[in-house]
Tab-separated table of C-alpha atoms and ligand atoms in Angstrom:
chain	number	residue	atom	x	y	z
A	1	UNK	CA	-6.289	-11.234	-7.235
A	2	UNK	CA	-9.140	-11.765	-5.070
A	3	UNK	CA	-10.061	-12.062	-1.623
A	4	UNK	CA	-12.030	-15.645	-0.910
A	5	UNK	CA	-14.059	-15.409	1.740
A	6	UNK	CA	-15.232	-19.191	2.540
A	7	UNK	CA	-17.962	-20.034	4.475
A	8	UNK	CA	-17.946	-24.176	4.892
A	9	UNK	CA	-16.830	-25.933	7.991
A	10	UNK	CA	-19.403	-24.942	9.421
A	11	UNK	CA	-21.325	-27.411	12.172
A	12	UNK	CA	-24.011	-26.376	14.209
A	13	UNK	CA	-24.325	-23.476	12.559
A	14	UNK	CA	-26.829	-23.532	9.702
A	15	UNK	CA	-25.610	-20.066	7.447
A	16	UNK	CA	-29.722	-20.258	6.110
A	17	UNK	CA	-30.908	-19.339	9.158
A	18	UNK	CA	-29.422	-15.907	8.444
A	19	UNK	CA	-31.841	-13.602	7.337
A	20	UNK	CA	-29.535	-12.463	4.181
A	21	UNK	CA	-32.541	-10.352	3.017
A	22	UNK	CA	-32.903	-7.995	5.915
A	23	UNK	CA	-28.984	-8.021	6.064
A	24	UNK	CA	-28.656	-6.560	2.316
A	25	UNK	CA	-31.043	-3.856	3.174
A	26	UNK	CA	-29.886	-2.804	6.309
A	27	UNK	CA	-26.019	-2.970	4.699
A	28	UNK	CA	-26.696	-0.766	1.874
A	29	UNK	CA	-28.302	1.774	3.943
A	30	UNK	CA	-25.113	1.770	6.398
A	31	UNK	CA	-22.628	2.042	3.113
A	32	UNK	CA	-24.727	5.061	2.367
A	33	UNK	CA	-24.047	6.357	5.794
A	34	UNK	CA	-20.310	5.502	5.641
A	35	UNK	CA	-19.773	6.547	2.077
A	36	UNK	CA	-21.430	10.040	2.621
A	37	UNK	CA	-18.791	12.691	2.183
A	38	UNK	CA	-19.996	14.704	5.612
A	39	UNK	CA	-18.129	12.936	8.025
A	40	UNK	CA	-14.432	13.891	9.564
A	41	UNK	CA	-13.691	9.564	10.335
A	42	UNK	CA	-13.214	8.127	7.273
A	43	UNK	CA	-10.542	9.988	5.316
A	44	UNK	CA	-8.607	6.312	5.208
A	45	UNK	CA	-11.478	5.175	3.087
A	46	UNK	CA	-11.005	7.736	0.401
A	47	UNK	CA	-7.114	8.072	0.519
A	48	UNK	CA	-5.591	4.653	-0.987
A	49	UNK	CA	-7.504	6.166	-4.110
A	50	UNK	CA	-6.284	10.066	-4.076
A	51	UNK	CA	-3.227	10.853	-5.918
A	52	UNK	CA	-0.791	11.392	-3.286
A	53	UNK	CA	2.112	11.150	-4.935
A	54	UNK	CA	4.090	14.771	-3.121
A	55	UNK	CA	3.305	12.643	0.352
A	56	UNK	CA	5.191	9.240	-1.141
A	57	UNK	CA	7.730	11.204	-2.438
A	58	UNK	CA	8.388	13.249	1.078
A	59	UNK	CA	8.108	9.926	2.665
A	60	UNK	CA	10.858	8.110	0.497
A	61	UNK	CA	13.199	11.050	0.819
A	62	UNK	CA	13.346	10.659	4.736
A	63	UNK	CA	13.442	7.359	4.873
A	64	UNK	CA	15.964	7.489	2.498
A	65	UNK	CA	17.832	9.950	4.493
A	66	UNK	CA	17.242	7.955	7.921
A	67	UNK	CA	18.543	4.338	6.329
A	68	UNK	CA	21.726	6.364	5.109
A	69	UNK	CA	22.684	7.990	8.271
A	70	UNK	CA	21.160	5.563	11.223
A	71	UNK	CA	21.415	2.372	11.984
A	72	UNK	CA	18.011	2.107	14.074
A	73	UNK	CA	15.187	3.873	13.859
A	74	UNK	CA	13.385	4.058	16.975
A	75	UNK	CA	9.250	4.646	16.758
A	76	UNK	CA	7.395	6.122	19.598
A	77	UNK	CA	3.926	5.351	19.719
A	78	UNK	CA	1.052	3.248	21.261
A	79	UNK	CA	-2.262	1.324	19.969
A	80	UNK	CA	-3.176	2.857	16.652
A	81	UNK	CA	0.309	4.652	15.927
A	82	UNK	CA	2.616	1.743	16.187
A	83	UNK	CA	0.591	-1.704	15.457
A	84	UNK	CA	-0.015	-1.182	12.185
A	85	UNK	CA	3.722	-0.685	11.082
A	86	UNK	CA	5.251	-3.275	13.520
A	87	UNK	CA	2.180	-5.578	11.721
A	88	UNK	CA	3.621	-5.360	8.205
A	89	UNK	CA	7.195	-4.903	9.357
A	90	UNK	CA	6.989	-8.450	11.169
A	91	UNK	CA	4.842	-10.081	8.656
A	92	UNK	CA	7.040	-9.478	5.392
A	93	UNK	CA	10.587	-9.951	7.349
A	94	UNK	CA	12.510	-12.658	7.366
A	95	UNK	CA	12.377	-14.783	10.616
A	96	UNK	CA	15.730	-13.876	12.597
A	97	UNK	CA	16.955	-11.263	10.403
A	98	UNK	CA	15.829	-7.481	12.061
A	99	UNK	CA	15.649	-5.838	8.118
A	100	UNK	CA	14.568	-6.463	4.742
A	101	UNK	CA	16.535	-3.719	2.655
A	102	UNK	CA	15.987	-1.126	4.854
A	103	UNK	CA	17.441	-0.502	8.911
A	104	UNK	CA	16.349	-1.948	12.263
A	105	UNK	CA	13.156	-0.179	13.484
A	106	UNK	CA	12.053	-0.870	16.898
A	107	UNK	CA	9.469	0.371	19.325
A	108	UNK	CA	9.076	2.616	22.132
A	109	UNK	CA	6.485	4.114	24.461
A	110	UNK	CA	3.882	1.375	24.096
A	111	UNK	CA	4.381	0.251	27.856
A	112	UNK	CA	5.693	2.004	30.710
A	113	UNK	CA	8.492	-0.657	31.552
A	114	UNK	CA	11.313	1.262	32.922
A	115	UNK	CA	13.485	-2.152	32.259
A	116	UNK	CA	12.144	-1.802	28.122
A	117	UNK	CA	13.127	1.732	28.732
A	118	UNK	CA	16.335	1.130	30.260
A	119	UNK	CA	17.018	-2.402	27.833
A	120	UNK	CA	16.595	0.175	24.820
A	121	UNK	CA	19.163	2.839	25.772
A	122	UNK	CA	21.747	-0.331	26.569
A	123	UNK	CA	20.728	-1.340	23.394
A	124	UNK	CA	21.423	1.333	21.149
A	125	UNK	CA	24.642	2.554	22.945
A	126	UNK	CA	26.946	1.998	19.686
A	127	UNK	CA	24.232	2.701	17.261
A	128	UNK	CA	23.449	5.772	15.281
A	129	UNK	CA	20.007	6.959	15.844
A	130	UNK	CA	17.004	8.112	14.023
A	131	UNK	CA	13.224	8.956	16.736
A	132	UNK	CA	10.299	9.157	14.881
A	133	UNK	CA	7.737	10.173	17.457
A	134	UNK	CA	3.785	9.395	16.529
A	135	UNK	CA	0.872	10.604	18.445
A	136	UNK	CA	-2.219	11.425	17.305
A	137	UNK	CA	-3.656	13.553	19.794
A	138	UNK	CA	0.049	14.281	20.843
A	139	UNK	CA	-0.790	13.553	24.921
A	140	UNK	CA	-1.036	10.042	25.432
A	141	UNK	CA	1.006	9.347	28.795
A	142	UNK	CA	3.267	6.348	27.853
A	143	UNK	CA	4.495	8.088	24.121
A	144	UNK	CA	4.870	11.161	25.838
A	145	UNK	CA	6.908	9.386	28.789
A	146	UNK	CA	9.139	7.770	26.288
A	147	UNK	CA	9.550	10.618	23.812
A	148	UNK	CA	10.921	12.547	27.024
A	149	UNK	CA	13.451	10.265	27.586
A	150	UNK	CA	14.815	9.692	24.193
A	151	UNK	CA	14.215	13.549	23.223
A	152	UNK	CA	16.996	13.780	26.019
A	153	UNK	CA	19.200	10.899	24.931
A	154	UNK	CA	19.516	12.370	21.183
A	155	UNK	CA	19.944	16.041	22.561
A	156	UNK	CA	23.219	14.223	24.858
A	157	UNK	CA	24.260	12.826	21.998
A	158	UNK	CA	23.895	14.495	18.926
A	159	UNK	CA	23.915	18.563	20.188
A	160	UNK	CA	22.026	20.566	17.582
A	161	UNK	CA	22.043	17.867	15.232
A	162	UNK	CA	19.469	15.911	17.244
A	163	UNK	CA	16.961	18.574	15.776
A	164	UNK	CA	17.579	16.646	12.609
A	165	UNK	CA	17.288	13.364	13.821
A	166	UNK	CA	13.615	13.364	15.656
A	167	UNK	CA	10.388	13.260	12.881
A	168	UNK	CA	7.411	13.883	14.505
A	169	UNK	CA	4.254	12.243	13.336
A	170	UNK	CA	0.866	13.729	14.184
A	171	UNK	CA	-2.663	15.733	13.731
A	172	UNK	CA	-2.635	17.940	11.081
A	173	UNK	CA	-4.428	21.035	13.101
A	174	UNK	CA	-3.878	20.515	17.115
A	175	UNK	CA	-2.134	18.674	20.006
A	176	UNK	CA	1.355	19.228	22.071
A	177	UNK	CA	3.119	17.470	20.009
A	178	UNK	CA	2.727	19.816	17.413
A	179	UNK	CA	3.317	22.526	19.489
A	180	UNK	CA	6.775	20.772	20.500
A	181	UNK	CA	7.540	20.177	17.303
A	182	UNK	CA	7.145	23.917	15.636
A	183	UNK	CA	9.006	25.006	18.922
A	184	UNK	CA	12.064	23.160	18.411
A	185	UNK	CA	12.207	22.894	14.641
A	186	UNK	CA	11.693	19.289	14.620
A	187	UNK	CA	10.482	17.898	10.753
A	188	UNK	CA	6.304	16.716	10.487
A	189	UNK	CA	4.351	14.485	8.818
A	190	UNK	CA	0.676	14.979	9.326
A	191	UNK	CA	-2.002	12.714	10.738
A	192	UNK	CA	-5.187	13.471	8.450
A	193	UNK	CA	-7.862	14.571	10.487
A	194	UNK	CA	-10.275	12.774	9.448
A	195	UNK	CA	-8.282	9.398	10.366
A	196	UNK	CA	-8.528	7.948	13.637
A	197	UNK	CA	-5.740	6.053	14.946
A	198	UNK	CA	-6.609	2.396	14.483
A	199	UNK	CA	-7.424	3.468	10.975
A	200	UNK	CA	-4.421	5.274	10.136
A	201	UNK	CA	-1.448	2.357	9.137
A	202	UNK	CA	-1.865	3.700	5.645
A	203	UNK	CA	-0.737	7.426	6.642
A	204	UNK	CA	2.844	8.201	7.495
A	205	UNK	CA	2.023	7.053	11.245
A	206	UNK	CA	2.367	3.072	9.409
A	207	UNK	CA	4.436	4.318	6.308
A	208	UNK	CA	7.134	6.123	7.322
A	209	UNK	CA	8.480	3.673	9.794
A	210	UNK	CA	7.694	0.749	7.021
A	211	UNK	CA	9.678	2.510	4.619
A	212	UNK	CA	12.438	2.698	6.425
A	213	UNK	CA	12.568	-1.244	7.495
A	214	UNK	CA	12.686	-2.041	3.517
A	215	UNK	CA	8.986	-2.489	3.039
A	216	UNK	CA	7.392	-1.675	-0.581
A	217	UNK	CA	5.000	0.940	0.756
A	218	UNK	CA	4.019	1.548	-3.097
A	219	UNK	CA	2.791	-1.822	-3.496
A	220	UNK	CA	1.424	-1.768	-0.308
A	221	UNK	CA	-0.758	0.849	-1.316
A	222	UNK	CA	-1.461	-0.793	-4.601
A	223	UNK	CA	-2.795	-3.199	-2.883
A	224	UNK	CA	-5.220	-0.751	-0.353
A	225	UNK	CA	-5.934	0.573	-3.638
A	226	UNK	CA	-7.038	-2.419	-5.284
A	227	UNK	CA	-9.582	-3.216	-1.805
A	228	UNK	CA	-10.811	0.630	-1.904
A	229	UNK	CA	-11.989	-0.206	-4.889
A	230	UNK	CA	-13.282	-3.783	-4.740
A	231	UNK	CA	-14.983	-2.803	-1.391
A	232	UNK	CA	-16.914	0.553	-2.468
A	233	UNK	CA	-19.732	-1.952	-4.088
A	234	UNK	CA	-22.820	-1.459	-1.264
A	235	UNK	CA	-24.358	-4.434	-2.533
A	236	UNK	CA	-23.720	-7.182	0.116
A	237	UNK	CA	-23.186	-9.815	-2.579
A	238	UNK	CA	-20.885	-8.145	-4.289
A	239	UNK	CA	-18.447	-7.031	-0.946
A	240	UNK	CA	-16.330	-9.859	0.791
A	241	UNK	CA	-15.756	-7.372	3.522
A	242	UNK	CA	-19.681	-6.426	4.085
A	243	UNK	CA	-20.392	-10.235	3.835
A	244	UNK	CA	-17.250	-10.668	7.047
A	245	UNK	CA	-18.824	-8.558	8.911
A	246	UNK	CA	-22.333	-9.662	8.515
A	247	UNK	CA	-21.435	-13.256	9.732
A	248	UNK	CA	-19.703	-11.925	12.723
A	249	UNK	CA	-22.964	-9.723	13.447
A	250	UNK	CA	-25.291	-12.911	12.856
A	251	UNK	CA	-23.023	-15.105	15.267
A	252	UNK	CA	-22.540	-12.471	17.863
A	253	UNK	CA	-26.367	-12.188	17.745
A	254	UNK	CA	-26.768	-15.995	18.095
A	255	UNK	CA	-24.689	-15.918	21.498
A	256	UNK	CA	-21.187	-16.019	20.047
A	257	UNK	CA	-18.768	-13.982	22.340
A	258	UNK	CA	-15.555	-14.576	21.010
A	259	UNK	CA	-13.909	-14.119	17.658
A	260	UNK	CA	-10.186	-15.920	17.478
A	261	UNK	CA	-7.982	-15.022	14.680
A	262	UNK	CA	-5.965	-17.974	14.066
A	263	UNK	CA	-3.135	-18.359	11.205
A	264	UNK	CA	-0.466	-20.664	10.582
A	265	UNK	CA	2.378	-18.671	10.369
A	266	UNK	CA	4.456	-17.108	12.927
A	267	UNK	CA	5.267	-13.934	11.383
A	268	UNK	CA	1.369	-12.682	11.304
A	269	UNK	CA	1.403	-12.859	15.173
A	270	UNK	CA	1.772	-9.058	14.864
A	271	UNK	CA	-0.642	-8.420	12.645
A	272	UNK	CA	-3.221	-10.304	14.483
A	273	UNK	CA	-2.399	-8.141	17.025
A	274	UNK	CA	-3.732	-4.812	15.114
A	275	UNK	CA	-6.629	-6.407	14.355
A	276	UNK	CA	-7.740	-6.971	17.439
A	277	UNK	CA	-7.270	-3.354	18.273
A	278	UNK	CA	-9.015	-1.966	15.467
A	279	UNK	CA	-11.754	-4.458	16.343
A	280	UNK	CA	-11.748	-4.216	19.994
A	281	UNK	CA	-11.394	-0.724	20.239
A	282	UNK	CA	-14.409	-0.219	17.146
A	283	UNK	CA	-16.775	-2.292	18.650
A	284	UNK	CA	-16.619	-3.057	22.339
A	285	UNK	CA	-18.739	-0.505	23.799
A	286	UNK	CA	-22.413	0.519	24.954
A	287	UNK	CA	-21.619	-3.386	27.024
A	288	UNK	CA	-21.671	-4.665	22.854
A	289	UNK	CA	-19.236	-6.263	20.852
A	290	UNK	CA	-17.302	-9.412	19.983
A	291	UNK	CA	-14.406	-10.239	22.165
A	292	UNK	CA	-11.196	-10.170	19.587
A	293	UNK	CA	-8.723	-12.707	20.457
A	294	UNK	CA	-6.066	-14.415	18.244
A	295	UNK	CA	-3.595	-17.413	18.352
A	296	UNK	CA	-0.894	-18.560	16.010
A	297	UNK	CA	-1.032	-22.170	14.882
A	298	UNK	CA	0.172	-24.927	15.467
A	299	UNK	CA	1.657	-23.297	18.453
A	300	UNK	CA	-1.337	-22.641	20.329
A	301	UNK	CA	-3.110	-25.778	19.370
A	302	UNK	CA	-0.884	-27.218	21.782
A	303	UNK	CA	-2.460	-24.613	24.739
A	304	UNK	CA	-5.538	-23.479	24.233
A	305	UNK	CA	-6.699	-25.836	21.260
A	306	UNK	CA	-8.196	-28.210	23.809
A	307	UNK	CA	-9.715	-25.284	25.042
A	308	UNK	CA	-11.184	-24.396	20.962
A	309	UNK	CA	-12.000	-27.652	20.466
A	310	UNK	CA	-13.930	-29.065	23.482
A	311	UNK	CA	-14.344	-25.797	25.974
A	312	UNK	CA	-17.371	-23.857	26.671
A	313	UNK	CA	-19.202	-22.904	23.304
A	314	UNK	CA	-18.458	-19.054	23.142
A	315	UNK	CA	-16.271	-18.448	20.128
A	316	UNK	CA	-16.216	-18.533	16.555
A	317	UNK	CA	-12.587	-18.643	14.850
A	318	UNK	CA	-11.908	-17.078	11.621
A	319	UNK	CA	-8.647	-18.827	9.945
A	320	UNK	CA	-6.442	-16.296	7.744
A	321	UNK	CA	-4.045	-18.108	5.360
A	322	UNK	CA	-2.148	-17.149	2.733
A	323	UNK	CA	-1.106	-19.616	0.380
A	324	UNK	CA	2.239	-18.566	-1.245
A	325	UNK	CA	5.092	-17.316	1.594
A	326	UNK	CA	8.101	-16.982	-0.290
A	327	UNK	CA	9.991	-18.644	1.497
A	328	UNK	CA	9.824	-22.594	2.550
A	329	UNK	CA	12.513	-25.399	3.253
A	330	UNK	CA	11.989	-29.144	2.072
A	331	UNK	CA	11.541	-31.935	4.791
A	332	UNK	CA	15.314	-33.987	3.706
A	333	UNK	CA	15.075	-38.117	3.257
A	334	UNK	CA	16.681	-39.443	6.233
A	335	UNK	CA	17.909	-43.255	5.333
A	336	UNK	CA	17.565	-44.399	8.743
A	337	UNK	CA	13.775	-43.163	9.243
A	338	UNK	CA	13.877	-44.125	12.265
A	339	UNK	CA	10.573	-41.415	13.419
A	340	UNK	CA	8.672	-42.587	10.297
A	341	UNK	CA	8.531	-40.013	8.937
A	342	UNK	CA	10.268	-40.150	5.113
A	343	UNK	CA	6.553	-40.647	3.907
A	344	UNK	CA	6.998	-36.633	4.261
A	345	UNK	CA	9.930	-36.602	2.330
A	346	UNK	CA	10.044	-33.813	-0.505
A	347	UNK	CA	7.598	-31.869	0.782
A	348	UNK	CA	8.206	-28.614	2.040
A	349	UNK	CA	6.895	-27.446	5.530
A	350	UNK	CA	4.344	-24.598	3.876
A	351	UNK	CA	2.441	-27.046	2.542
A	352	UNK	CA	2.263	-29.603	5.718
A	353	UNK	CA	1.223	-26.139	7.539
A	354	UNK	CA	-1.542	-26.191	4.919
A	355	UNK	CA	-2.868	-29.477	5.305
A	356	UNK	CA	-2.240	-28.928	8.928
A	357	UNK	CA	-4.571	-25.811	8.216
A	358	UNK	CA	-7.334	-28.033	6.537
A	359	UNK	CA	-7.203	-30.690	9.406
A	360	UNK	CA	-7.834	-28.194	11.979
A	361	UNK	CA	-10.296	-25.962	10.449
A	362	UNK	CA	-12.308	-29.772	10.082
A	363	UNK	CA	-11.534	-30.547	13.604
A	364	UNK	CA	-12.902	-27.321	15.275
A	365	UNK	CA	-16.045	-27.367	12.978
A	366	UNK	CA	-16.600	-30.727	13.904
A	367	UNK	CA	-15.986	-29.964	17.660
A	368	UNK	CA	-19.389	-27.328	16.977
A	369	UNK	CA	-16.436	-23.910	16.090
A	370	UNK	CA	-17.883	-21.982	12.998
A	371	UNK	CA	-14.873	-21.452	11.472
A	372	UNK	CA	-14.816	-18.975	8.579
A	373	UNK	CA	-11.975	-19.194	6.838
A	374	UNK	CA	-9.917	-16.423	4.697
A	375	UNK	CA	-7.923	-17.141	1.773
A	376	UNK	CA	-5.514	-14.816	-0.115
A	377	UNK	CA	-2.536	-15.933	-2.701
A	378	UNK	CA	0.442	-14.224	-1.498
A	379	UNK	CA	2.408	-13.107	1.629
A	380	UNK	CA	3.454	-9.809	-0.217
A	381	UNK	CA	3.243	-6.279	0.727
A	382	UNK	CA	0.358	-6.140	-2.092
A	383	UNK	CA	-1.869	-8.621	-0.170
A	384	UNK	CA	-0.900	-6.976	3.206
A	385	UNK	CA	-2.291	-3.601	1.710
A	386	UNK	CA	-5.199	-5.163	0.439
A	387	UNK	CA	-6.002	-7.331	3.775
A	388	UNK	CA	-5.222	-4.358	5.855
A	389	UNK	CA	-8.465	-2.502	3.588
A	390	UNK	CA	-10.354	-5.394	3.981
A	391	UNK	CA	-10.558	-5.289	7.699
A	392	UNK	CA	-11.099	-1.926	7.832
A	393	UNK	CA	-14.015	-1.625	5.949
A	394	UNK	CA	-15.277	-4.871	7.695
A	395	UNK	CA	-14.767	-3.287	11.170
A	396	UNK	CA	-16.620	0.118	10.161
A	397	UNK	CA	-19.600	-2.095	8.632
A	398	UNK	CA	-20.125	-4.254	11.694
A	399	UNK	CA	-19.518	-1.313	14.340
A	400	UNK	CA	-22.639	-0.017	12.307
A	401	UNK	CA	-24.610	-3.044	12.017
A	402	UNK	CA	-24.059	-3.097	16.243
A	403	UNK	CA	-25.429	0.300	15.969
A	404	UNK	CA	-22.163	1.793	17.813
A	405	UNK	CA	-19.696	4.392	16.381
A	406	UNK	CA	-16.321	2.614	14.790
A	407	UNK	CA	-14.575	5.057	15.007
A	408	UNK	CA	-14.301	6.753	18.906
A	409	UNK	CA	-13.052	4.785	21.810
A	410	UNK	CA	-14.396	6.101	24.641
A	411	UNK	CA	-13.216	3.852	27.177
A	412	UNK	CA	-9.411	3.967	26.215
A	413	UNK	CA	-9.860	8.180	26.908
A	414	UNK	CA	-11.041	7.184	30.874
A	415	UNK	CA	-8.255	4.978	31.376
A	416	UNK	CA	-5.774	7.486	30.181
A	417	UNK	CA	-7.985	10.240	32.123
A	418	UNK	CA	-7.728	8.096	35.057
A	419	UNK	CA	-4.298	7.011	35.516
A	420	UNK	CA	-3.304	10.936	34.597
A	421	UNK	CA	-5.278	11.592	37.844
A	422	UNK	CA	-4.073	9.062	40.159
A	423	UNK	CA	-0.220	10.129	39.325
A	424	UNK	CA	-1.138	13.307	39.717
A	425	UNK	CA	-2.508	12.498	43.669
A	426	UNK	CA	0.719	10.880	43.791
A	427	UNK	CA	2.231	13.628	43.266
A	428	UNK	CA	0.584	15.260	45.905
A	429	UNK	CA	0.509	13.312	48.405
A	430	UNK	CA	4.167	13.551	48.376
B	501	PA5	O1	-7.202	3.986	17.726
B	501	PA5	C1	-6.957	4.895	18.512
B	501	PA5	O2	-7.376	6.057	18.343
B	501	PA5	C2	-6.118	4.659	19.740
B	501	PA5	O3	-5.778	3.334	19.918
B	501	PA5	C3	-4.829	5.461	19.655
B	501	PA5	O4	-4.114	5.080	18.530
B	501	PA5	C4	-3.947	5.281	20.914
B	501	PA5	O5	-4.686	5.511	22.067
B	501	PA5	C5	-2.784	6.246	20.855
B	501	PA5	O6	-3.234	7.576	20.780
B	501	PA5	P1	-2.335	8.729	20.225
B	501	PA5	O7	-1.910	8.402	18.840
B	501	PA5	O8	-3.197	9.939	20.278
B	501	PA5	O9	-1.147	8.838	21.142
């Protein structure tokens, strides 16, 4: 299996004007950088390829535990500690259908809604319950919010046994959640240290929650394994992800403001959104950094693909397709044909979708988009693994090549400073 990263449709952007030269120099003195063992960021680099078999094996024995006595798991956790699982979790289940093999896993404590709040209780009135509370720092205002109310709601309805039914998931050394958690007994999975949240959908922050919803976290780590791997080469020939992130550097540098991940398939709408955290959040600082944006196609040709296609010049899109998805459904031969349309006959819809891919990716070059397009075989939890790898290392290249640090977030700490401040006023003021 390998990850194709193609380069064509591209108009009005000529890829020899990029200086690949100075670009392979300046890369393989970054993946020095990155790959040095001194640093406490990049733990997720190294893990996919450590034996970590006693953490699997923890992992599958509550999860097992949860799908046997709950019917819903509920995850509380914002940004880095619930995208990544709801990602996967939406992209490999059926359309319609809340599981795979495992329970119904929903999410809590990524807004501060008091109808979501309030629409969640109603919601699980009849259902037996299973929290799984994720924070890395263990502070953040709208997990801790949440956590308070459903900490309260298990206590009311399970007694002592609630004590059973919370997991907490965070840093391995410090934070109040931790704290809570030794206080009151609760079970705990740890958060490396050395992994950030955006980075961490391949600790038990993503896996837990993934096992329980029926996803193959072993394959899904065969396939971060696979990407660990393939991506350790620091020459930038020889790394798909290095050679990603070097076109996004040379278009940003050319003027290009916006990046819009685009797929064809409905179910990746999640995933596109953790990707634009772990790029927005890696890169957009020191007044740098691409904008990350994403649509789902066709839908949003039908909105903003006027927009794409003839709007001001100020984004590149990068198309992510997958050519297998396991499941498809035939177009049927209707006698009458009375919408023309039997020449379609016999095909099935995934591969329309692809053509439909190919047609647009022309159109948008053609309108002046570079469009960089990438190409893996499979919807699976493998490829999911592997893609999820992929990005990662991209992201960490290209917050280097911008010369800022991938893996702080600065700006995210003074909003949650501020609005901590302002309540607190409130508060006051009453
Ligand atoms: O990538 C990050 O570090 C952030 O997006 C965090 O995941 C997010 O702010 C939530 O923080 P925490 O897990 O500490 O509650």
């Amino acid at each position: 299996m390998q990850l194709q990263l193609l380069k064509t449709h591209i108009l009005n952007y000529d890829l020899t004007n990029i200086d690949w030269q100075h670009y392979t120099r300046k890369v393989e003195v970054l993946h020095d950088y990155l790959h040095r063992d001194n640093h406490n960021t990049t733990g997720w680099m190294h893990s996919p390829l450590e034996d970590q078999s006693e953490l699997f094996g923890r992992i599958h024995e509550v999860a097992t535990e949860i799908k046997l006595k709950a019917d819903i798991l509920i995850v509380v956790g914002i940004g880095g500690s619930y995208l990544g699982a709801r990602a996967v979790q939406n992209a490999l289940t059926p359309h319609f259908i809340e599981r795979k093999s495992g329970i119904e896993v929903v999410y809590v404590g990524q807004n501060m809604s008091g109808a979501y709040v309030q629409g969640l209780i109603d919601y699980i009135k009849d259902k037996r319950v299973y929290v799984n509370v994720i924070s890395k720092s263990g502070g953040t205002m709208e997990p801790a919010l949440a956590f308070r109310v459903f900490r309260q709601y298990m206590e009311d309805k399970y007694g002592v046994e609630a004590t059973n039914r919370i997991i907490v998931t965070t840093d391995a050394e410090t934070g109040l959640l931790r704290e809570i958690a030794s206080n009151s007994g609760y079970r705990q999975f740890e958060i490396p240290s050395n992994v950030g949240g955006r980075y961490s959908v391949l600790t038990p922050v993503g896996l837990l929650p993934l096992a329980v919803a029926g996803i193959d976290i072993d394959t899904l780590m065969n396939g971060a394994k696979s990407a660990a791997t393939e991506f350790s080469a620091s020459h930038l020939e020889n790394n798909e992800a290095y050679r990603y992130a070097v076109l996004r550097h040379a278009l940003h540098t050319q003027g290009y403001k916006v990046e819009l991940l685009a797929s064809f398939e409905p179910a990746l709408k999640r995933f596109h959104e953790w990707w634009m955290q772990l790029f927005g959040e890696s890169e957009g600082k020191q007044a740098k950094g691409l904008f990350p944006t994403s649509a789902n196609f066709s839908t949003d040709l039908h909105s903003i693909g006027q927009f794409i296609q003839e709007g001001s010049p100020i984004l590149f899109e990068t198309l992510l397709h997958f050519k297998e998805i396991s499941v498809d459904y035939k177009v049927p031969f209707d006698e009458r044909d009375e919408d023309g349309l039997n020449y379609l006959a016999g095909r099935t819809f995934n591969e329309i979708n692809a053509v439909s891919k190919e047609g647009t990716a022309l159109a948008h070059s053609e309108g002046g988009v570079p469009v960089i397009q990438l190409e893996l075989d499979k919807l699976d939890e493998y490829h999911l693994g592997y893609l999820i790898f992929f990005f990662m290392k991209a992201c960490a290249m290209s917050a280097l090549l911008l010369e800022v640090n991938p893996f702080d977030q600065p700006g995210v700490e003074a909003y949650k400073k501020k609005i901590m401040e302002l309540l607190k006023q409130e508060k006051v003021k009453k």
